[in-house]
PDB file of C-alpha atoms in Angstrom:
ATOM      1  CA  MET A   1      82.210  95.666 117.759  1.00 68.00           C
ATOM      2  CA  LYS A   2      84.944  98.195 119.447  1.00 77.00           C
ATOM      3  CA  LYS A   3      84.813 101.245 118.013  1.00 84.00           C
ATOM      4  CA  TYR A   4      88.244 103.278 118.135  1.00 84.00           C
ATOM      5  CA  THR A   5      87.716 107.341 118.079  1.00 85.00           C
ATOM      6  CA  ASN A   6      89.786 109.935 119.193  1.00 84.00           C
ATOM      7  CA  TYR A   7      88.324 113.266 117.924  1.00 84.00           C
ATOM      8  CA  ASN A   8      90.695 115.887 119.547  1.00 84.00           C
ATOM      9  CA  MET A   9      94.061 113.760 118.398  1.00 84.00           C
ATOM     10  CA  CYS A  10      92.620 113.186 114.790  1.00 83.00           C
ATOM     11  CA  LYS A  11      92.024 116.829 114.270  1.00 82.00           C
ATOM     12  CA  THR A  12      95.521 117.670 115.633  1.00 86.00           C
ATOM     13  CA  CYS A  13      96.694 114.975 113.047  1.00 84.00           C
ATOM     14  CA  GLY A  14      94.878 116.174 110.411  1.00 83.00           C
ATOM     15  CA  GLY A  15      93.961 112.762 109.484  1.00 82.00           C
ATOM     16  CA  ILE A  16      97.037 111.188 108.015  1.00 84.00           C
ATOM     17  CA  CYS A  17      95.919 107.722 107.297  1.00 85.00           C
ATOM     18  CA  CYS A  18      93.155 109.115 105.753  1.00 88.00           C
ATOM     19  CA  GLN A  19      95.024 111.286 103.375  1.00 88.00           C
ATOM     20  CA  GLN A  20      96.603 107.778 102.079  1.00 86.00           C
ATOM     21  CA  ASN A  21      93.345 105.947 101.700  1.00 89.00           C
ATOM     22  CA  GLY A  22      89.896 106.446 102.096  1.00 92.00           C
ATOM     23  CA  CYS A  23      88.821 103.313 104.782  1.00 93.00           C
ATOM     24  CA  ILE A  24      87.751  99.567 104.097  1.00 94.00           C
ATOM     25  CA  TYR A  25      84.066  98.782 103.879  1.00 96.00           C
ATOM     26  CA  MET A  26      82.760  95.206 105.287  1.00 95.00           C
ATOM     27  CA  PRO A  27      79.826  93.511 103.909  1.00 96.00           C
ATOM     28  CA  LYS A  28      77.696  94.013 106.858  1.00 95.00           C
ATOM     29  CA  ASP A  29      77.865  97.613 106.743  1.00 96.00           C
ATOM     30  CA  PHE A  30      75.444  97.475 103.857  1.00 97.00           C
ATOM     31  CA  SER A  31      71.660  96.475 103.499  1.00 96.00           C
ATOM     32  CA  SER A  32      71.995  94.540 100.820  1.00 97.00           C
ATOM     33  CA  MET A  33      74.680  92.801  98.947  1.00 97.00           C
ATOM     34  CA  SER A  34      72.594  92.873  95.353  1.00 98.00           C
ATOM     35  CA  PHE A  35      73.868  94.027  91.930  1.00 98.00           C
ATOM     36  CA  ASN A  36      71.183  96.831  92.091  1.00 98.00           C
ATOM     37  CA  TYR A  37      71.572  97.970  95.519  1.00 98.00           C
ATOM     38  CA  LEU A  38      75.497  98.314  95.705  1.00 98.00           C
ATOM     39  CA  LYS A  39      75.501 100.192  92.155  1.00 98.00           C
ATOM     40  CA  LYS A  40      72.891 102.745  93.705  1.00 98.00           C
ATOM     41  CA  VAL A  41      75.386 103.187  96.536  1.00 97.00           C
ATOM     42  CA  ILE A  42      78.114 103.480  94.468  1.00 98.00           C
ATOM     43  CA  ASP A  43      76.936 105.888  91.926  1.00 98.00           C
ATOM     44  CA  GLU A  44      76.417 108.167  94.631  1.00 97.00           C
ATOM     45  CA  GLY A  45      79.935 108.986  94.448  1.00 96.00           C
ATOM     46  CA  ASN A  46      81.417 108.559  98.049  1.00 96.00           C
ATOM     47  CA  ILE A  47      82.156 104.464  97.287  1.00 97.00           C
ATOM     48  CA  SER A  48      84.868 102.670  95.103  1.00 97.00           C
ATOM     49  CA  ILE A  49      85.386  99.287  94.161  1.00 97.00           C
ATOM     50  CA  ALA A  50      88.990  98.071  95.369  1.00 94.00           C
ATOM     51  CA  GLY A  51      90.931  95.538  95.724  1.00 89.00           C
ATOM     52  CA  GLN A  52      94.161  93.715  96.579  1.00 83.00           C
ATOM     53  CA  PRO A  53      95.979  90.474  95.019  1.00 78.00           C
ATOM     54  CA  PHE A  54      96.700  87.048  96.068  1.00 69.00           C
ATOM     55  CA  ASN A  55      99.839  85.747  95.496  1.00 60.00           C
ATOM     56  CA  GLY A  56      99.849  82.522  97.450  1.00 56.00           C
ATOM     57  CA  PHE A  57     100.245  80.192  94.634  1.00 54.00           C
ATOM     58  CA  MET A  58     103.917  79.337  95.063  1.00 49.00           C
ATOM     59  CA  GLY A  59     104.277  82.507  92.809  1.00 59.00           C
ATOM     60  CA  GLU A  60     103.149  80.849  89.820  1.00 65.00           C
ATOM     61  CA  ALA A  61      99.703  82.568  89.440  1.00 68.00           C
ATOM     62  CA  TRP A  62      97.321  85.435  90.904  1.00 73.00           C
ATOM     63  CA  SER A  63      94.231  86.358  91.780  1.00 78.00           C
ATOM     64  CA  PHE A  64      92.657  89.605  92.937  1.00 83.00           C
ATOM     65  CA  MET A  65      90.179  89.904  95.760  1.00 87.00           C
ATOM     66  CA  LEU A  66      87.541  92.891  95.495  1.00 94.00           C
ATOM     67  CA  TYR A  67      86.115  94.619  97.990  1.00 96.00           C
ATOM     68  CA  LEU A  68      84.757  98.339  98.775  1.00 97.00           C
ATOM     69  CA  ARG A  69      86.053 101.631 100.212  1.00 96.00           C
ATOM     70  CA  ALA A  70      85.371 104.800 101.131  1.00 96.00           C
ATOM     71  CA  ARG A  71      86.188 106.652  97.615  1.00 96.00           C
ATOM     72  CA  ASN A  72      89.431 108.915  97.301  1.00 95.00           C
ATOM     73  CA  GLN A  73      89.306 112.167  95.947  1.00 93.00           C
ATOM     74  CA  ASN A  74      89.892 111.998  91.901  1.00 89.00           C
ATOM     75  CA  ALA A  75      88.685 108.353  92.057  1.00 93.00           C
ATOM     76  CA  ASN A  76      86.396 106.513  89.736  1.00 95.00           C
ATOM     77  CA  GLU A  77      84.047 103.790  90.754  1.00 97.00           C
ATOM     78  CA  VAL A  78      86.452 101.471  90.009  1.00 96.00           C
ATOM     79  CA  ASP A  79      89.856 102.021  91.671  1.00 94.00           C
ATOM     80  CA  LEU A  80      91.450  98.595  91.981  1.00 90.00           C
ATOM     81  CA  ILE A  81      95.303  99.749  91.781  1.00 83.00           C
ATOM     82  CA  THR A  82      94.248 102.469  94.198  1.00 79.00           C
ATOM     83  CA  SER A  83      94.767 105.938  93.404  1.00 70.00           C
ATOM     84  CA  GLY A  84      95.523 107.141  96.544  1.00 80.00           C
ATOM     85  CA  GLY A  85      94.153 109.894  99.173  1.00 80.00           C
ATOM     86  CA  PRO A  86      93.036 111.658 100.396  1.00 92.00           C
ATOM     87  CA  CYS A  87      89.800 109.992 101.197  1.00 94.00           C
ATOM     88  CA  LYS A  88      86.578 112.109 100.072  1.00 94.00           C
ATOM     89  CA  MET A  89      85.095 112.318 103.606  1.00 92.00           C
ATOM     90  CA  LEU A  90      87.984 113.585 105.355  1.00 91.00           C
ATOM     91  CA  GLY A  91      87.186 117.500 106.523  1.00 87.00           C
ATOM     92  CA  GLU A  92      89.148 119.570 108.852  1.00 81.00           C
ATOM     93  CA  ASP A  93      87.573 117.734 111.746  1.00 77.00           C
ATOM     94  CA  GLY A  94      88.409 114.642 110.866  1.00 81.00           C
ATOM     95  CA  CYS A  95      85.711 112.079 109.049  1.00 87.00           C
ATOM     96  CA  THR A  96      82.912 113.676 107.854  1.00 90.00           C
ATOM     97  CA  LEU A  97      80.696 110.377 108.217  1.00 91.00           C
ATOM     98  CA  LYS A  98      78.623 110.153 111.499  1.00 89.00           C
ATOM     99  CA  GLU A  99      80.142 107.042 113.248  1.00 88.00           C
ATOM    100  CA  SER A 100      77.070 104.645 112.156  1.00 89.00           C
ATOM    101  CA  LYS A 101      77.939 105.094 108.391  1.00 91.00           C
ATOM    102  CA  ARG A 102      81.886 105.149 108.535  1.00 92.00           C
ATOM    103  CA  PRO A 103      83.501 102.101 107.231  1.00 94.00           C
ATOM    104  CA  THR A 104      84.109  99.099 109.332  1.00 92.00           C
ATOM    105  CA  LEU A 105      87.712  98.903 109.413  1.00 91.00           C
ATOM    106  CA  GLY A 106      88.103 102.684 109.889  1.00 89.00           C
ATOM    107  CA  LEU A 107      86.659 102.282 113.128  1.00 88.00           C
ATOM    108  CA  LEU A 108      88.920  99.346 113.807  1.00 87.00           C
ATOM    109  CA  VAL A 109      92.100 101.742 113.199  1.00 87.00           C
ATOM    110  CA  LYS A 110      93.094 103.065 117.153  1.00 86.00           C
ATOM    111  CA  PRO A 111      94.696 106.852 116.834  1.00 83.00           C
ATOM    112  CA  THR A 112      97.886 106.468 118.867  1.00 86.00           C
ATOM    113  CA  VAL A 113     100.507 108.828 117.630  1.00 83.00           C
ATOM    114  CA  ILE A 114      99.583 111.914 116.313  1.00 84.00           C
ATOM    115  CA  GLY A 115     101.134 112.144 112.679  1.00 80.00           C
ATOM    116  CA  GLY A 116     100.738 108.355 112.615  1.00 74.00           C
ATOM    117  CA  PRO A 117     101.079 105.352 112.324  1.00 81.00           C
ATOM    118  CA  CYS A 118      97.828 104.458 114.191  1.00 83.00           C
ATOM    119  CA  GLU A 119      97.119 100.984 115.185  1.00 85.00           C
ATOM    120  CA  LYS A 120      95.172  98.884 113.276  1.00 84.00           C
ATOM    121  CA  LYS A 121      92.993  96.541 115.214  1.00 86.00           C
ATOM    122  CA  PHE A 122      91.899  94.032 112.042  1.00 81.00           C
ATOM    123  CA  THR A 123      93.775  91.351 110.249  1.00 81.00           C
ATOM    124  CA  GLN A 124      94.009  90.088 106.852  1.00 76.00           C
ATOM    125  CA  ALA A 125      91.082  87.391 107.839  1.00 79.00           C
ATOM    126  CA  TYR A 126      88.779  90.596 107.795  1.00 83.00           C
ATOM    127  CA  PHE A 127      89.092  90.626 103.844  1.00 81.00           C
ATOM    128  CA  LEU A 128      88.091  87.122 103.572  1.00 83.00           C
ATOM    129  CA  GLU A 129      84.508  87.882 104.492  1.00 90.00           C
ATOM    130  CA  TRP A 130      84.109  89.554 100.816  1.00 92.00           C
ATOM    131  CA  LEU A 131      85.102  86.255  99.172  1.00 87.00           C
ATOM    132  CA  GLU A 132      81.328  85.575  99.412  1.00 90.00           C
ATOM    133  CA  TYR A 133      80.344  88.877  97.327  1.00 95.00           C
ATOM    134  CA  ASN A 134      83.552  89.045  94.687  1.00 92.00           C
ATOM    135  CA  GLU A 135      81.035  87.276  92.128  1.00 92.00           C
ATOM    136  CA  VAL A 136      78.682  90.581  92.077  1.00 97.00           C
ATOM    137  CA  LEU A 137      81.709  93.271  92.942  1.00 97.00           C
ATOM    138  CA  ALA A 138      83.206  91.602  89.460  1.00 95.00           C
ATOM    139  CA  LYS A 139      79.869  91.956  87.284  1.00 96.00           C
ATOM    140  CA  LEU A 140      80.187  95.683  88.751  1.00 98.00           C
ATOM    141  CA  VAL A 141      83.822  96.232  87.404  1.00 97.00           C
ATOM    142  CA  THR A 142      82.387  95.096  84.037  1.00 97.00           C
ATOM    143  CA  HIS A 143      79.490  97.161  84.276  1.00 98.00           C
ATOM    144  CA  TYR A 144      81.741 100.448  84.710  1.00 98.00           C
ATOM    145  CA  THR A 145      84.501  99.164  82.565  1.00 97.00           C
ATOM    146  CA  ASN A 146      83.339  96.850  79.998  1.00 97.00           C
ATOM    147  CA  LYS A 147      86.568  94.904  81.088  1.00 95.00           C
ATOM    148  CA  SER A 148      86.999  91.852  83.259  1.00 92.00           C
ATOM    149  CA  VAL A 149      88.514  92.172  86.862  1.00 90.00           C
ATOM    150  CA  ALA A 150      91.764  90.654  85.220  1.00 85.00           C
ATOM    151  CA  GLU A 151      91.867  93.248  82.498  1.00 88.00           C
ATOM    152  CA  GLU A 152      91.040  96.424  84.293  1.00 90.00           C
ATOM    153  CA  VAL A 153      94.011  95.581  86.779  1.00 85.00           C
ATOM    154  CA  ILE A 154      96.653  94.667  84.008  1.00 81.00           C
ATOM    155  CA  ASP A 155      95.485  97.804  82.391  1.00 86.00           C
ATOM    156  CA  GLU A 156      95.876  99.844  85.377  1.00 84.00           C
ATOM    157  CA  ILE A 157      99.313  98.475  86.228  1.00 80.00           C
ATOM    158  CA  ALA A 158     100.631  98.760  82.705  1.00 81.00           C
ATOM    159  CA  LYS A 159      99.655 102.633  83.293  1.00 83.00           C
ATOM    160  CA  ARG A 160     101.395 103.137  86.525  1.00 81.00           C
ATOM    161  CA  ILE A 161     104.639 101.018  85.225  1.00 81.00           C
ATOM    162  CA  LYS A 162     104.869 103.753  82.021  1.00 87.00           C
ATOM    163  CA  VAL A 163     104.472 106.698  84.299  1.00 86.00           C
ATOM    164  CA  VAL A 164     107.046 104.826  86.674  1.00 86.00           C
ATOM    165  CA  ASN A 165     109.559 104.348  83.638  1.00 87.00           C
ATOM    166  CA  ASP A 166     109.075 107.861  82.360  1.00 92.00           C
ATOM    167  CA  LYS A 167     110.234 109.519  85.765  1.00 92.00           C
ATOM    168  CA  ARG A 168     113.234 107.199  86.031  1.00 89.00           C
ATOM    169  CA  LYS A 169     113.965 108.174  82.502  1.00 92.00           C
ATOM    170  CA  ILE A 170     114.417 111.936  83.498  1.00 94.00           C
ATOM    171  CA  GLY A 171     115.550 110.887  87.266  1.00 92.00           C
ATOM    172  CA  GLN A 172     112.528 112.048  89.028  1.00 92.00           C
ATOM    173  CA  GLU A 173     112.024 110.410  92.466  1.00 90.00           C
ATOM    174  CA  LEU A 174     108.837 107.571  92.429  1.00 86.00           C
ATOM    175  CA  THR A 175     105.838 108.151  95.376  1.00 80.00           C
ATOM    176  CA  SER A 176     105.786 105.482  97.804  1.00 74.00           C
ATOM    177  CA  MET A 177     102.646 104.157  95.964  1.00 73.00           C
ATOM    178  CA  GLU A 178     104.647 104.234  92.302  1.00 79.00           C
ATOM    179  CA  ALA A 179     107.567 102.222  94.024  1.00 80.00           C
ATOM    180  CA  TYR A 180     105.088  99.763  95.502  1.00 75.00           C
ATOM    181  CA  ILE A 181     103.526  98.963  92.574  1.00 75.00           C
ATOM    182  CA  GLU A 182     106.848  98.755  90.612  1.00 75.00           C
ATOM    183  CA  LYS A 183     108.223  96.265  93.213  1.00 73.00           C
ATOM    184  CA  TRP A 184     105.227  94.346  94.052  1.00 68.00           C
ATOM    185  CA  TYR A 185     102.079  94.124  91.999  1.00 67.00           C
ATOM    186  CA  TYR A 186     104.109  94.324  88.675  1.00 65.00           C
ATOM    187  CA  SER A 187     106.303  91.478  89.619  1.00 66.00           C
ATOM    188  CA  ILE A 188     103.842  88.990  90.911  1.00 62.00           C
ATOM    189  CA  MET A 189     101.259  89.794  88.223  1.00 63.00           C
ATOM    190  CA  ALA A 190     103.432  89.922  84.920  1.00 62.00           C
ATOM    191  CA  ASN A 191     103.521  86.953  82.563  1.00 63.00           C
ATOM    192  CA  LYS A 192     101.729  84.699  85.359  1.00 71.00           C
ATOM    193  CA  PRO A 193      98.414  83.340  84.692  1.00 74.00           C
ATOM    194  CA  TYR A 194      95.264  84.679  86.565  1.00 76.00           C
ATOM    195  CA  TYR A 195      92.648  82.854  88.669  1.00 75.00           C
ATOM    196  CA  SER A 196      89.328  84.228  89.463  1.00 75.00           C
ATOM    197  CA  VAL A 197      88.353  84.291  93.052  1.00 72.00           C
ATOM    198  CA  GLU A 198      85.770  81.950  92.093  1.00 73.00           C
ATOM    199  CA  GLU A 199      88.142  79.439  90.579  1.00 73.00           C
ATOM    200  CA  VAL A 200      90.585  80.078  93.948  1.00 70.00           C
ATOM    201  CA  LYS A 201      87.718  79.024  95.894  1.00 66.00           C
ATOM    202  CA  VAL A 202      86.705  75.589  93.896  1.00 65.00           C
ATOM    203  CA  LEU A 203      90.403  74.942  94.254  1.00 63.00           C
ATOM    204  CA  LYS A 204      90.993  75.784  97.910  1.00 59.00           C
ATOM    205  CA  LEU A 205      93.795  77.943  97.301  1.00 56.00           C
ATOM    206  CA  ILE A 206      93.032  80.242 100.192  1.00 52.00           C
TER     207      ILE A 206
END
């Protein structure tokens, strides 16, 4: 795999992309994908279970793909509707992790412009590699939250939408993430049925 690093540029930039969110890992970044092993690395405090919605079912249903990302500051073990950055591993000179320990998709971001945006050398197809492991990640979500993935996502969206509504009442400007959640996440998930990723695979919906 080709890696893209430019330490001088990243230091000058201050890690604008790293301030937005922690980078996403790939399954190959871990020596095991078992429940116990992943729980161990998550419990170390630098990785969160994250995810993104699927909305490819004619707008009539939704699902949620789970993956692991570098943990954002003040985020929990489960951070499905991203808390936003900065990443915990962002230091004064850039990423504090050695290259061999960095998330794959972080190394596939090519520094190109100081202040960003940098060039992503990966596609959405990379995320599909996580499909095989969504069942174990879903069990970990339940372990940490005592809720299913759907319940956790819906609860988190409800919390974010309340913040959005409260801000709108007093005329306060929304952050980019709040506007994104209001316009996209909420609109595709409200009052629509949920399919687990396992059901999506069986039905060949993706």
